[in-house]
mmCIF file of N, CA and C in Angstrom:
data_model
loop_
_atom_site.group_PDB
_atom_site.id
_atom_site.type_symbol
_atom_site.label_atom_id
_atom_site.label_comp_id
_atom_site.label_asym_id
_atom_site.label_seq_id
_atom_site.Cartn_x
_atom_site.Cartn_y
_atom_site.Cartn_z
ATOM 1 N N UNK A 1 -12.842 5.336 20.771
ATOM 2 C CA UNK A 1 -12.511 6.733 20.574
ATOM 3 C C UNK A 1 -13.548 7.405 19.688
ATOM 4 N N UNK A 2 -14.006 6.692 18.641
ATOM 5 C CA UNK A 2 -14.999 7.277 17.744
ATOM 6 C C UNK A 2 -16.333 7.480 18.442
ATOM 7 N N UNK A 3 -16.697 6.572 19.359
ATOM 8 C CA UNK A 3 -17.963 6.688 20.070
ATOM 9 C C UNK A 3 -17.966 7.901 20.983
ATOM 10 N N UNK A 4 -16.860 8.193 21.620
ATOM 11 C CA UNK A 4 -16.769 9.329 22.541
ATOM 12 C C UNK A 4 -17.018 10.627 21.794
ATOM 13 N N UNK A 5 -16.517 10.732 20.579
ATOM 14 C CA UNK A 5 -16.659 11.965 19.810
ATOM 15 C C UNK A 5 -17.909 11.946 18.942
ATOM 16 N N UNK A 6 -18.741 10.912 19.062
ATOM 17 C CA UNK A 6 -19.969 10.779 18.266
ATOM 18 C C UNK A 6 -19.700 10.820 16.768
ATOM 19 N N UNK A 7 -18.608 10.204 16.346
ATOM 20 C CA UNK A 7 -18.276 10.104 14.932
ATOM 21 C C UNK A 7 -18.533 8.673 14.506
ATOM 22 N N UNK A 8 -19.287 8.504 13.453
ATOM 23 C CA UNK A 8 -19.570 7.159 12.971
ATOM 24 C C UNK A 8 -18.497 6.737 11.987
ATOM 25 N N UNK A 9 -18.016 5.497 12.113
ATOM 26 C CA UNK A 9 -17.018 5.023 11.149
ATOM 27 C C UNK A 9 -17.645 4.904 9.764
ATOM 28 N N UNK A 10 -16.825 5.011 8.703
ATOM 29 C CA UNK A 10 -17.380 4.913 7.350
ATOM 30 C C UNK A 10 -17.964 3.533 7.094
ATOM 31 N N UNK A 11 -19.064 3.508 6.398
ATOM 32 C CA UNK A 11 -19.668 2.240 6.016
ATOM 33 C C UNK A 11 -19.046 1.768 4.722
ATOM 34 N N UNK A 12 -19.387 0.551 4.328
ATOM 35 C CA UNK A 12 -18.823 -0.018 3.110
ATOM 36 C C UNK A 12 -19.189 0.822 1.884
ATOM 37 N N UNK A 13 -20.379 1.430 1.879
ATOM 38 C CA UNK A 13 -20.846 2.191 0.722
ATOM 39 C C UNK A 13 -20.446 3.661 0.764
ATOM 40 N N UNK A 14 -19.779 4.082 1.809
ATOM 41 C CA UNK A 14 -19.512 5.504 1.985
ATOM 42 C C UNK A 14 -18.469 6.020 0.996
ATOM 43 N N UNK A 15 -18.455 7.347 0.891
ATOM 44 C CA UNK A 15 -17.487 8.002 0.007
ATOM 45 C C UNK A 15 -16.062 7.770 0.490
ATOM 46 N N UNK A 16 -15.885 7.681 1.817
ATOM 47 C CA UNK A 16 -14.544 7.443 2.362
ATOM 48 C C UNK A 16 -14.011 6.098 1.898
ATOM 49 N N UNK A 17 -14.860 5.079 1.910
ATOM 50 C CA UNK A 17 -14.450 3.746 1.463
ATOM 51 C C UNK A 17 -14.088 3.772 -0.020
ATOM 52 N N UNK A 18 -14.888 4.475 -0.821
ATOM 53 C CA UNK A 18 -14.605 4.555 -2.259
ATOM 54 C C UNK A 18 -13.286 5.281 -2.497
ATOM 55 N N UNK A 19 -12.990 6.309 -1.709
ATOM 56 C CA UNK A 19 -11.733 7.040 -1.871
ATOM 57 C C UNK A 19 -10.548 6.144 -1.538
ATOM 58 N N UNK A 20 -10.693 5.304 -0.506
ATOM 59 C CA UNK A 20 -9.617 4.372 -0.146
ATOM 60 C C UNK A 20 -9.381 3.392 -1.288
ATOM 61 N N UNK A 21 -10.457 2.828 -1.856
ATOM 62 C CA UNK A 21 -10.320 1.889 -2.965
ATOM 63 C C UNK A 21 -9.641 2.542 -4.157
ATOM 64 N N UNK A 22 -10.020 3.784 -4.464
ATOM 65 C CA UNK A 22 -9.406 4.481 -5.598
ATOM 66 C C UNK A 22 -7.920 4.703 -5.343
ATOM 67 N N UNK A 23 -7.558 5.017 -4.104
ATOM 68 C CA UNK A 23 -6.151 5.219 -3.763
ATOM 69 C C UNK A 23 -5.359 3.937 -3.944
ATOM 70 N N UNK A 24 -5.883 2.819 -3.447
ATOM 71 C CA UNK A 24 -5.200 1.532 -3.580
ATOM 72 C C UNK A 24 -5.085 1.146 -5.049
ATOM 73 N N UNK A 25 -6.154 1.327 -5.822
ATOM 74 C CA UNK A 25 -6.089 1.019 -7.251
ATOM 75 C C UNK A 25 -5.071 1.899 -7.948
ATOM 76 N N UNK A 26 -5.005 3.159 -7.565
ATOM 77 C CA UNK A 26 -4.065 4.089 -8.184
ATOM 78 C C UNK A 26 -2.624 3.731 -7.906
ATOM 79 N N UNK A 27 -2.334 3.110 -6.759
ATOM 80 C CA UNK A 27 -0.965 2.730 -6.430
ATOM 81 C C UNK A 27 -0.406 1.732 -7.421
ATOM 82 N N UNK A 28 -1.256 0.908 -8.010
ATOM 83 C CA UNK A 28 -0.775 -0.121 -8.930
ATOM 84 C C UNK A 28 -0.093 0.488 -10.141
ATOM 85 N N UNK A 29 -0.434 1.729 -10.486
ATOM 86 C CA UNK A 29 0.113 2.352 -11.683
ATOM 87 C C UNK A 29 1.289 3.283 -11.380
ATOM 88 N N UNK A 30 1.654 3.448 -10.129
ATOM 89 C CA UNK A 30 2.712 4.382 -9.778
ATOM 90 C C UNK A 30 4.095 3.810 -10.045
ATOM 91 N N UNK A 31 5.005 4.678 -10.427
ATOM 92 C CA UNK A 31 6.403 4.268 -10.533
ATOM 93 C C UNK A 31 7.027 4.378 -9.148
ATOM 94 N N UNK A 32 8.234 3.894 -8.994
ATOM 95 C CA UNK A 32 8.891 3.958 -7.687
ATOM 96 C C UNK A 32 9.094 5.405 -7.243
ATOM 97 N N UNK A 33 9.435 6.300 -8.184
ATOM 98 C CA UNK A 33 9.634 7.708 -7.850
ATOM 99 C C UNK A 33 8.321 8.322 -7.382
ATOM 100 N N UNK A 34 7.218 8.025 -8.106
ATOM 101 C CA UNK A 34 5.921 8.548 -7.697
ATOM 102 C C UNK A 34 5.510 7.992 -6.344
ATOM 103 N N UNK A 35 5.800 6.727 -6.101
ATOM 104 C CA UNK A 35 5.455 6.129 -4.810
ATOM 105 C C UNK A 35 6.250 6.802 -3.694
ATOM 106 N N UNK A 36 7.530 7.079 -3.946
ATOM 107 C CA UNK A 36 8.356 7.775 -2.951
ATOM 108 C C UNK A 36 7.785 9.144 -2.664
ATOM 109 N N UNK A 37 7.360 9.860 -3.712
ATOM 110 C CA UNK A 37 6.768 11.180 -3.515
ATOM 111 C C UNK A 37 5.487 11.075 -2.706
ATOM 112 N N UNK A 38 4.679 10.054 -3.001
ATOM 113 C CA UNK A 38 3.438 9.850 -2.251
ATOM 114 C C UNK A 38 3.747 9.586 -0.792
ATOM 115 N N UNK A 39 4.769 8.767 -0.529
ATOM 116 C CA UNK A 39 5.156 8.491 0.854
ATOM 117 C C UNK A 39 5.680 9.748 1.534
ATOM 118 N N UNK A 40 6.398 10.590 0.799
ATOM 119 C CA UNK A 40 6.865 11.852 1.365
ATOM 120 C C UNK A 40 5.679 12.746 1.713
ATOM 121 N N UNK A 41 4.657 12.744 0.849
ATOM 122 C CA UNK A 41 3.450 13.528 1.117
ATOM 123 C C UNK A 41 2.749 13.019 2.367
ATOM 124 N N UNK A 42 2.695 11.691 2.531
ATOM 125 C CA UNK A 42 2.062 11.098 3.709
ATOM 126 C C UNK A 42 2.809 11.524 4.970
ATOM 127 N N UNK A 43 4.124 11.642 4.880
ATOM 128 C CA UNK A 43 4.902 11.996 6.068
ATOM 129 C C UNK A 43 4.615 13.414 6.534
ATOM 130 N N UNK A 44 3.975 14.218 5.715
ATOM 131 C CA UNK A 44 3.643 15.589 6.089
ATOM 132 C C UNK A 44 2.307 15.687 6.822
ATOM 133 N N UNK A 45 1.590 14.570 6.985
ATOM 134 C CA UNK A 45 0.307 14.594 7.674
ATOM 135 C C UNK A 45 0.490 15.027 9.122
ATOM 136 N N UNK A 46 -0.483 15.739 9.647
ATOM 137 C CA UNK A 46 -0.431 16.214 11.031
ATOM 138 C C UNK A 46 -1.509 15.533 11.848
ATOM 139 N N UNK A 47 -1.272 15.406 13.148
ATOM 140 C CA UNK A 47 -2.285 14.949 14.090
ATOM 141 C C UNK A 47 -2.657 13.486 13.968
ATOM 142 N N UNK A 48 -1.747 12.632 13.587
ATOM 143 C CA UNK A 48 -2.045 11.208 13.490
ATOM 144 C C UNK A 48 -1.806 10.578 14.848
ATOM 145 N N UNK A 49 -2.783 9.845 15.338
ATOM 146 C CA UNK A 49 -2.636 9.089 16.577
ATOM 147 C C UNK A 49 -2.614 9.954 17.809
ATOM 148 N N UNK A 50 -2.382 9.326 18.961
ATOM 149 C CA UNK A 50 -2.331 10.055 20.224
ATOM 150 C C UNK A 50 -1.162 11.035 20.248
ATOM 151 N N UNK A 51 -1.233 12.001 21.132
ATOM 152 C CA UNK A 51 -0.176 13.019 21.223
ATOM 153 C C UNK A 51 1.185 12.354 21.421
ATOM 154 N N UNK A 52 2.170 12.848 20.725
ATOM 155 C CA UNK A 52 3.526 12.354 20.878
ATOM 156 C C UNK A 52 3.882 11.177 19.994
ATOM 157 N N UNK A 53 2.918 10.610 19.264
ATOM 158 C CA UNK A 53 3.226 9.439 18.447
ATOM 159 C C UNK A 53 3.111 9.737 16.953
ATOM 160 N N UNK A 54 3.121 11.006 16.583
ATOM 161 C CA UNK A 54 2.974 11.402 15.176
ATOM 162 C C UNK A 54 4.027 10.737 14.297
ATOM 163 N N UNK A 55 5.291 10.809 14.713
ATOM 164 C CA UNK A 55 6.364 10.251 13.889
ATOM 165 C C UNK A 55 6.242 8.734 13.786
ATOM 166 N N UNK A 56 5.917 8.070 14.892
ATOM 167 C CA UNK A 56 5.783 6.615 14.877
ATOM 168 C C UNK A 56 4.612 6.183 14.002
ATOM 169 N N UNK A 57 3.488 6.886 14.112
ATOM 170 C CA UNK A 57 2.311 6.533 13.316
ATOM 171 C C UNK A 57 2.566 6.776 11.838
ATOM 172 N N UNK A 58 3.204 7.883 11.511
ATOM 173 C CA UNK A 58 3.497 8.189 10.117
ATOM 174 C C UNK A 58 4.486 7.182 9.546
ATOM 175 N N UNK A 59 5.490 6.808 10.315
ATOM 176 C CA UNK A 59 6.481 5.829 9.854
ATOM 177 C C UNK A 59 5.835 4.477 9.579
ATOM 178 N N UNK A 60 4.960 4.047 10.466
ATOM 179 C CA UNK A 60 4.271 2.763 10.282
ATOM 180 C C UNK A 60 3.362 2.821 9.061
ATOM 181 N N UNK A 61 2.655 3.939 8.888
ATOM 182 C CA UNK A 61 1.777 4.108 7.729
ATOM 183 C C UNK A 61 2.586 4.040 6.434
ATOM 184 N N UNK A 62 3.745 4.665 6.418
ATOM 185 C CA UNK A 62 4.606 4.621 5.239
ATOM 186 C C UNK A 62 5.034 3.196 4.932
ATOM 187 N N UNK A 63 5.409 2.437 5.953
ATOM 188 C CA UNK A 63 5.826 1.046 5.757
ATOM 189 C C UNK A 63 4.709 0.210 5.154
ATOM 190 N N UNK A 64 3.501 0.361 5.688
ATOM 191 C CA UNK A 64 2.355 -0.416 5.212
ATOM 192 C C UNK A 64 2.027 -0.056 3.768
ATOM 193 N N UNK A 65 1.995 1.225 3.455
ATOM 194 C CA UNK A 65 1.676 1.661 2.089
ATOM 195 C C UNK A 65 2.738 1.168 1.117
ATOM 196 N N UNK A 66 4.010 1.295 1.478
ATOM 197 C CA UNK A 66 5.072 0.885 0.570
ATOM 198 C C UNK A 66 5.085 -0.627 0.390
ATOM 199 N N UNK A 67 4.816 -1.393 1.463
ATOM 200 C CA UNK A 67 4.762 -2.851 1.354
ATOM 201 C C UNK A 67 3.616 -3.272 0.439
ATOM 202 N N UNK A 68 2.450 -2.657 0.590
ATOM 203 C CA UNK A 68 1.313 -2.968 -0.287
ATOM 204 C C UNK A 68 1.635 -2.620 -1.738
ATOM 205 N N UNK A 69 2.317 -1.518 -1.935
ATOM 206 C CA UNK A 69 2.723 -1.107 -3.279
ATOM 207 C C UNK A 69 3.662 -2.148 -3.897
ATOM 208 N N UNK A 70 4.620 -2.636 -3.116
ATOM 209 C CA UNK A 70 5.549 -3.647 -3.624
ATOM 210 C C UNK A 70 4.824 -4.944 -3.976
ATOM 211 N N UNK A 71 3.870 -5.362 -3.140
ATOM 212 C CA UNK A 71 3.101 -6.574 -3.428
ATOM 213 C C UNK A 71 2.349 -6.420 -4.739
ATOM 214 N N UNK A 72 1.742 -5.254 -4.963
ATOM 215 C CA UNK A 72 1.020 -5.014 -6.220
ATOM 216 C C UNK A 72 1.957 -5.084 -7.422
ATOM 217 N N UNK A 73 3.138 -4.479 -7.302
ATOM 218 C CA UNK A 73 4.088 -4.489 -8.420
ATOM 219 C C UNK A 73 4.597 -5.908 -8.702
ATOM 220 N N UNK A 74 4.856 -6.691 -7.653
ATOM 221 C CA UNK A 74 5.296 -8.072 -7.846
ATOM 222 C C UNK A 74 4.194 -8.867 -8.528
ATOM 223 N N UNK A 75 2.952 -8.703 -8.074
ATOM 224 C CA UNK A 75 1.839 -9.454 -8.662
ATOM 225 C C UNK A 75 1.625 -9.073 -10.121
ATOM 226 N N UNK A 76 1.757 -7.802 -10.453
ATOM 227 C CA UNK A 76 1.648 -7.379 -11.854
ATOM 228 C C UNK A 76 2.694 -8.083 -12.711
ATOM 229 N N UNK A 77 3.905 -8.176 -12.205
ATOM 230 C CA UNK A 77 4.983 -8.841 -12.937
ATOM 231 C C UNK A 77 4.697 -10.325 -13.098
ATOM 232 N N UNK A 78 4.217 -10.980 -12.037
ATOM 233 C CA UNK A 78 3.866 -12.404 -12.116
ATOM 234 C C UNK A 78 2.760 -12.638 -13.147
ATOM 235 N N UNK A 79 1.759 -11.779 -13.148
ATOM 236 C CA UNK A 79 0.652 -11.916 -14.104
ATOM 237 C C UNK A 79 1.137 -11.738 -15.546
ATOM 238 N N UNK A 80 2.064 -10.793 -15.767
ATOM 239 C CA UNK A 80 2.623 -10.587 -17.105
ATOM 240 C C UNK A 80 3.391 -11.827 -17.566
ATOM 241 N N UNK A 81 4.186 -12.396 -16.667
ATOM 242 C CA UNK A 81 4.949 -13.603 -17.014
ATOM 243 C C UNK A 81 4.016 -14.755 -17.364
ATOM 244 N N UNK A 82 2.921 -14.892 -16.653
ATOM 245 C CA UNK A 82 1.952 -15.947 -16.934
ATOM 246 C C UNK A 82 1.298 -15.731 -18.292
ATOM 247 N N UNK A 83 0.914 -14.492 -18.583
ATOM 248 C CA UNK A 83 0.306 -14.178 -19.885
ATOM 249 C C UNK A 83 1.265 -14.437 -21.043
ATOM 250 N N UNK A 84 2.553 -14.168 -20.820
ATOM 251 C CA UNK A 84 3.564 -14.363 -21.858
ATOM 252 C C UNK A 84 3.978 -15.829 -22.001
ATOM 253 N N UNK A 85 3.486 -16.694 -21.137
ATOM 254 C CA UNK A 85 3.815 -18.112 -21.191
ATOM 255 C C UNK A 85 5.163 -18.459 -20.584
ATOM 256 N N UNK A 86 5.778 -17.530 -19.862
ATOM 257 C CA UNK A 86 7.087 -17.786 -19.263
ATOM 258 C C UNK A 86 6.982 -18.364 -17.857
ATOM 259 N N UNK A 87 5.785 -18.351 -17.311
ATOM 260 C CA UNK A 87 5.532 -18.928 -15.995
ATOM 261 C C UNK A 87 4.591 -20.105 -16.200
ATOM 262 N N UNK A 88 5.009 -21.321 -15.844
ATOM 263 C CA UNK A 88 4.201 -22.505 -16.156
ATOM 264 C C UNK A 88 2.948 -22.674 -15.299
ATOM 265 N N UNK A 89 2.828 -21.894 -14.217
ATOM 266 C CA UNK A 89 1.652 -21.965 -13.337
ATOM 267 C C UNK A 89 1.492 -20.625 -12.652
ATOM 268 N N UNK A 90 0.290 -20.381 -12.152
ATOM 269 C CA UNK A 90 -0.007 -19.101 -11.516
ATOM 270 C C UNK A 90 0.601 -19.042 -10.114
ATOM 271 N N UNK A 91 1.246 -17.918 -9.816
ATOM 272 C CA UNK A 91 1.761 -17.643 -8.484
ATOM 273 C C UNK A 91 1.086 -16.389 -7.945
ATOM 274 N N UNK A 92 0.858 -16.349 -6.647
ATOM 275 C CA UNK A 92 0.264 -15.182 -6.011
ATOM 276 C C UNK A 92 1.201 -14.684 -4.921
ATOM 277 N N UNK A 93 1.553 -13.404 -5.008
ATOM 278 C CA UNK A 93 2.413 -12.777 -4.003
ATOM 279 C C UNK A 93 1.549 -12.351 -2.821
ATOM 280 N N UNK A 94 1.847 -12.897 -1.658
ATOM 281 C CA UNK A 94 1.081 -12.566 -0.464
ATOM 282 C C UNK A 94 1.795 -11.570 0.431
ATOM 283 N N UNK A 95 3.090 -11.409 0.230
ATOM 284 C CA UNK A 95 3.857 -10.558 1.126
ATOM 285 C C UNK A 95 5.175 -10.197 0.447
ATOM 286 N N UNK A 96 5.774 -9.121 0.893
ATOM 287 C CA UNK A 96 7.131 -8.762 0.502
ATOM 288 C C UNK A 96 7.851 -8.425 1.798
ATOM 289 N N UNK A 97 8.884 -9.199 2.109
ATOM 290 C CA UNK A 97 9.607 -9.001 3.364
ATOM 291 C C UNK A 97 10.987 -8.438 3.069
ATOM 292 N N UNK A 98 11.341 -7.404 3.800
ATOM 293 C CA UNK A 98 12.669 -6.807 3.650
ATOM 294 C C UNK A 98 13.644 -7.585 4.518
ATOM 295 N N UNK A 99 14.671 -8.141 3.891
ATOM 296 C CA UNK A 99 15.661 -8.940 4.614
ATOM 297 C C UNK A 99 16.843 -8.099 5.082
ATOM 298 N N UNK A 100 17.197 -7.129 4.298
ATOM 299 C CA UNK A 100 18.349 -6.289 4.602
ATOM 300 C C UNK A 100 18.306 -5.079 3.699
ATOM 301 N N UNK A 101 19.419 -4.402 3.598
ATOM 302 C CA UNK A 101 19.479 -3.212 2.763
ATOM 303 C C UNK A 101 19.204 -3.581 1.312
ATOM 304 N N UNK A 102 18.045 -3.191 0.805
ATOM 305 C CA UNK A 102 17.605 -3.431 -0.581
ATOM 306 C C UNK A 102 17.512 -4.914 -0.950
ATOM 307 N N UNK A 103 17.397 -5.797 0.031
ATOM 308 C CA UNK A 103 17.199 -7.218 -0.236
ATOM 309 C C UNK A 103 15.813 -7.625 0.256
ATOM 310 N N UNK A 104 15.061 -8.278 -0.628
ATOM 311 C CA UNK A 104 13.673 -8.622 -0.341
ATOM 312 C C UNK A 104 13.418 -10.100 -0.643
ATOM 313 N N UNK A 105 12.412 -10.651 0.017
ATOM 314 C CA UNK A 105 11.930 -11.984 -0.307
ATOM 315 C C UNK A 105 10.419 -11.908 -0.467
ATOM 316 N N UNK A 106 9.920 -12.691 -1.421
ATOM 317 C CA UNK A 106 8.480 -12.767 -1.684
ATOM 318 C C UNK A 106 8.061 -14.213 -1.475
ATOM 319 N N UNK A 107 7.317 -14.487 -0.400
ATOM 320 C CA UNK A 107 6.847 -15.862 -0.177
ATOM 321 C C UNK A 107 5.586 -16.155 -0.992
ATOM 322 N N UNK A 108 5.469 -17.392 -1.438
ATOM 323 C CA UNK A 108 4.282 -17.865 -2.152
ATOM 324 C C UNK A 108 3.713 -19.049 -1.376
ATOM 325 N N UNK A 109 2.428 -19.226 -1.428
ATOM 326 C CA UNK A 109 1.798 -20.418 -0.842
ATOM 327 C C UNK A 109 1.667 -21.453 -1.945
ATOM 328 N N UNK A 110 2.802 -21.995 -2.363
ATOM 329 C CA UNK A 110 2.844 -22.929 -3.472
ATOM 330 C C UNK A 110 3.898 -23.982 -3.147
ATOM 331 N N UNK A 111 3.582 -25.232 -3.393
ATOM 332 C CA UNK A 111 4.513 -26.306 -3.052
ATOM 333 C C UNK A 111 5.689 -26.404 -4.028
ATOM 334 N N UNK A 112 5.557 -25.827 -5.222
ATOM 335 C CA UNK A 112 6.628 -25.908 -6.217
ATOM 336 C C UNK A 112 7.669 -24.821 -6.023
ATOM 337 N N UNK A 113 7.227 -23.613 -5.779
ATOM 338 C CA UNK A 113 8.136 -22.488 -5.524
ATOM 339 C C UNK A 113 7.665 -21.830 -4.237
ATOM 340 N N UNK A 114 8.484 -21.914 -3.213
ATOM 341 C CA UNK A 114 8.098 -21.370 -1.911
ATOM 342 C C UNK A 114 8.315 -19.861 -1.827
ATOM 343 N N UNK A 115 9.364 -19.362 -2.504
ATOM 344 C CA UNK A 115 9.656 -17.930 -2.438
ATOM 345 C C UNK A 115 10.706 -17.562 -3.473
ATOM 346 N N UNK A 116 10.859 -16.255 -3.655
ATOM 347 C CA UNK A 116 11.977 -15.719 -4.436
ATOM 348 C C UNK A 116 12.651 -14.668 -3.563
ATOM 349 N N UNK A 117 13.931 -14.478 -3.782
ATOM 350 C CA UNK A 117 14.686 -13.451 -3.072
ATOM 351 C C UNK A 117 15.441 -12.651 -4.120
ATOM 352 N N UNK A 118 15.451 -11.333 -3.925
ATOM 353 C CA UNK A 118 16.149 -10.483 -4.892
ATOM 354 C C UNK A 118 16.729 -9.270 -4.194
ATOM 355 N N UNK A 119 17.750 -8.687 -4.834
ATOM 356 C CA UNK A 119 18.380 -7.464 -4.353
ATOM 357 C C UNK A 119 18.092 -6.367 -5.352
ATOM 358 N N UNK A 120 17.609 -5.259 -4.847
ATOM 359 C CA UNK A 120 17.267 -4.116 -5.691
ATOM 360 C C UNK A 120 18.381 -3.083 -5.597
ATOM 361 N N UNK A 121 19.146 -2.958 -6.669
ATOM 362 C CA UNK A 121 20.261 -2.014 -6.690
ATOM 363 C C UNK A 121 19.779 -0.652 -7.192
ATOM 364 N N UNK A 122 20.469 0.385 -6.803
ATOM 365 C CA UNK A 122 20.124 1.738 -7.204
ATOM 366 C C UNK A 122 20.109 1.850 -8.725
ATOM 367 N N UNK A 123 19.051 2.413 -9.252
ATOM 368 C CA UNK A 123 18.919 2.608 -10.687
ATOM 369 C C UNK A 123 18.316 1.431 -11.423
ATOM 370 N N UNK A 124 18.172 0.296 -10.752
ATOM 371 C CA UNK A 124 17.595 -0.886 -11.401
ATOM 372 C C UNK A 124 16.078 -0.777 -11.432
ATOM 373 N N UNK A 125 15.488 -1.381 -12.445
ATOM 374 C CA UNK A 125 14.036 -1.432 -12.564
ATOM 375 C C UNK A 125 13.499 -2.511 -11.631
ATOM 376 N N UNK A 126 12.596 -2.139 -10.741
ATOM 377 C CA UNK A 126 12.013 -3.097 -9.799
ATOM 378 C C UNK A 126 11.377 -4.255 -10.557
ATOM 379 N N UNK A 127 10.626 -3.939 -11.582
ATOM 380 C CA UNK A 127 9.928 -4.951 -12.376
ATOM 381 C C UNK A 127 10.918 -5.930 -13.003
ATOM 382 N N UNK A 128 11.992 -5.428 -13.579
ATOM 383 C CA UNK A 128 12.971 -6.287 -14.237
ATOM 384 C C UNK A 128 13.727 -7.158 -13.234
ATOM 385 N N UNK A 129 14.001 -6.621 -12.057
ATOM 386 C CA UNK A 129 14.692 -7.404 -11.027
ATOM 387 C C UNK A 129 13.795 -8.552 -10.568
ATOM 388 N N UNK A 130 12.515 -8.260 -10.337
ATOM 389 C CA UNK A 130 11.564 -9.302 -9.922
ATOM 390 C C UNK A 130 11.404 -10.329 -11.035
ATOM 391 N N UNK A 131 11.267 -9.848 -12.244
ATOM 392 C CA UNK A 131 11.105 -10.732 -13.411
ATOM 393 C C UNK A 131 12.280 -11.700 -13.521
ATOM 394 N N UNK A 132 13.487 -11.173 -13.393
ATOM 395 C CA UNK A 132 14.692 -11.988 -13.479
ATOM 396 C C UNK A 132 14.743 -13.023 -12.349
ATOM 397 N N UNK A 133 14.388 -12.609 -11.136
ATOM 398 C CA UNK A 133 14.413 -13.531 -9.991
ATOM 399 C C UNK A 133 13.403 -14.664 -10.180
ATOM 400 N N UNK A 134 12.232 -14.342 -10.688
ATOM 401 C CA UNK A 134 11.201 -15.370 -10.908
ATOM 402 C C UNK A 134 11.654 -16.335 -11.994
ATOM 403 N N UNK A 135 12.163 -15.809 -13.096
ATOM 404 C CA UNK A 135 12.596 -16.675 -14.200
ATOM 405 C C UNK A 135 13.762 -17.582 -13.790
ATOM 406 N N UNK A 136 14.692 -17.055 -12.988
ATOM 407 C CA UNK A 136 15.797 -17.884 -12.500
ATOM 408 C C UNK A 136 15.284 -18.997 -11.594
ATOM 409 N N UNK A 137 14.313 -18.666 -10.758
ATOM 410 C CA UNK A 137 13.747 -19.665 -9.836
ATOM 411 C C UNK A 137 12.977 -20.741 -10.607
ATOM 412 N N UNK A 138 12.229 -20.344 -11.626
ATOM 413 C CA UNK A 138 11.493 -21.301 -12.463
ATOM 414 C C UNK A 138 12.485 -22.201 -13.209
ATOM 415 N N UNK A 139 13.593 -21.627 -13.703
ATOM 416 C CA UNK A 139 14.599 -22.415 -14.411
ATOM 417 C C UNK A 139 15.224 -23.463 -13.474
ATOM 418 N N UNK A 140 15.491 -23.083 -12.221
ATOM 419 C CA UNK A 140 16.030 -24.058 -11.262
ATOM 420 C C UNK A 140 15.025 -25.171 -11.001
ATOM 421 N N UNK A 141 13.752 -24.816 -10.944
ATOM 422 C CA UNK A 141 12.699 -25.820 -10.736
ATOM 423 C C UNK A 141 12.642 -26.787 -11.913
ATOM 424 N N UNK A 142 12.675 -26.247 -13.130
ATOM 425 C CA UNK A 142 12.616 -27.085 -14.329
ATOM 426 C C UNK A 142 13.841 -27.973 -14.453
ATOM 427 N N UNK A 143 15.015 -27.478 -14.044
ATOM 428 C CA UNK A 143 16.243 -28.285 -14.087
ATOM 429 C C UNK A 143 16.169 -29.459 -13.116
ATOM 430 N N UNK A 144 15.538 -29.242 -11.966
ATOM 431 C CA UNK A 144 15.383 -30.322 -10.990
ATOM 432 C C UNK A 144 14.448 -31.402 -11.500
ATOM 433 N N UNK A 145 13.459 -31.011 -12.297
ATOM 434 C CA UNK A 145 12.462 -31.956 -12.794
ATOM 435 C C UNK A 145 12.976 -32.779 -13.972
ATOM 436 N N UNK A 146 14.044 -32.303 -14.646
ATOM 437 C CA UNK A 146 14.558 -33.043 -15.801
ATOM 438 C C UNK A 146 15.728 -33.904 -15.455
#
């Protein structure tokens, strides 16, 4: 499609690439309310994708952005726990999967802890819910080892 319109895709050094990186970096500092507002702003975009697929393209874009945002927030929490000495080894969040209404699972590529699952209730702090789920899972692991 880009070749037909004689538009060159952005290169790695282009301003477009730098703007994308700044946007992704900025998401790490957003609160859930700010992220929701950002997603609402994204839903106002016009002309995404082929004719007739605006709503589908916008919905998919919102899902991807929100999932990436959740992964960043989970990883920030894991890194804080490691720095505080409450996590005995480093964990890396590779994905956040929605299981049901406000229920999520975070898989890890680790033989000691395969995943955590948590429910996010209205008004609860996402960070605190993740923190609690990780600490409970680590405690179960330590109990099995003793």
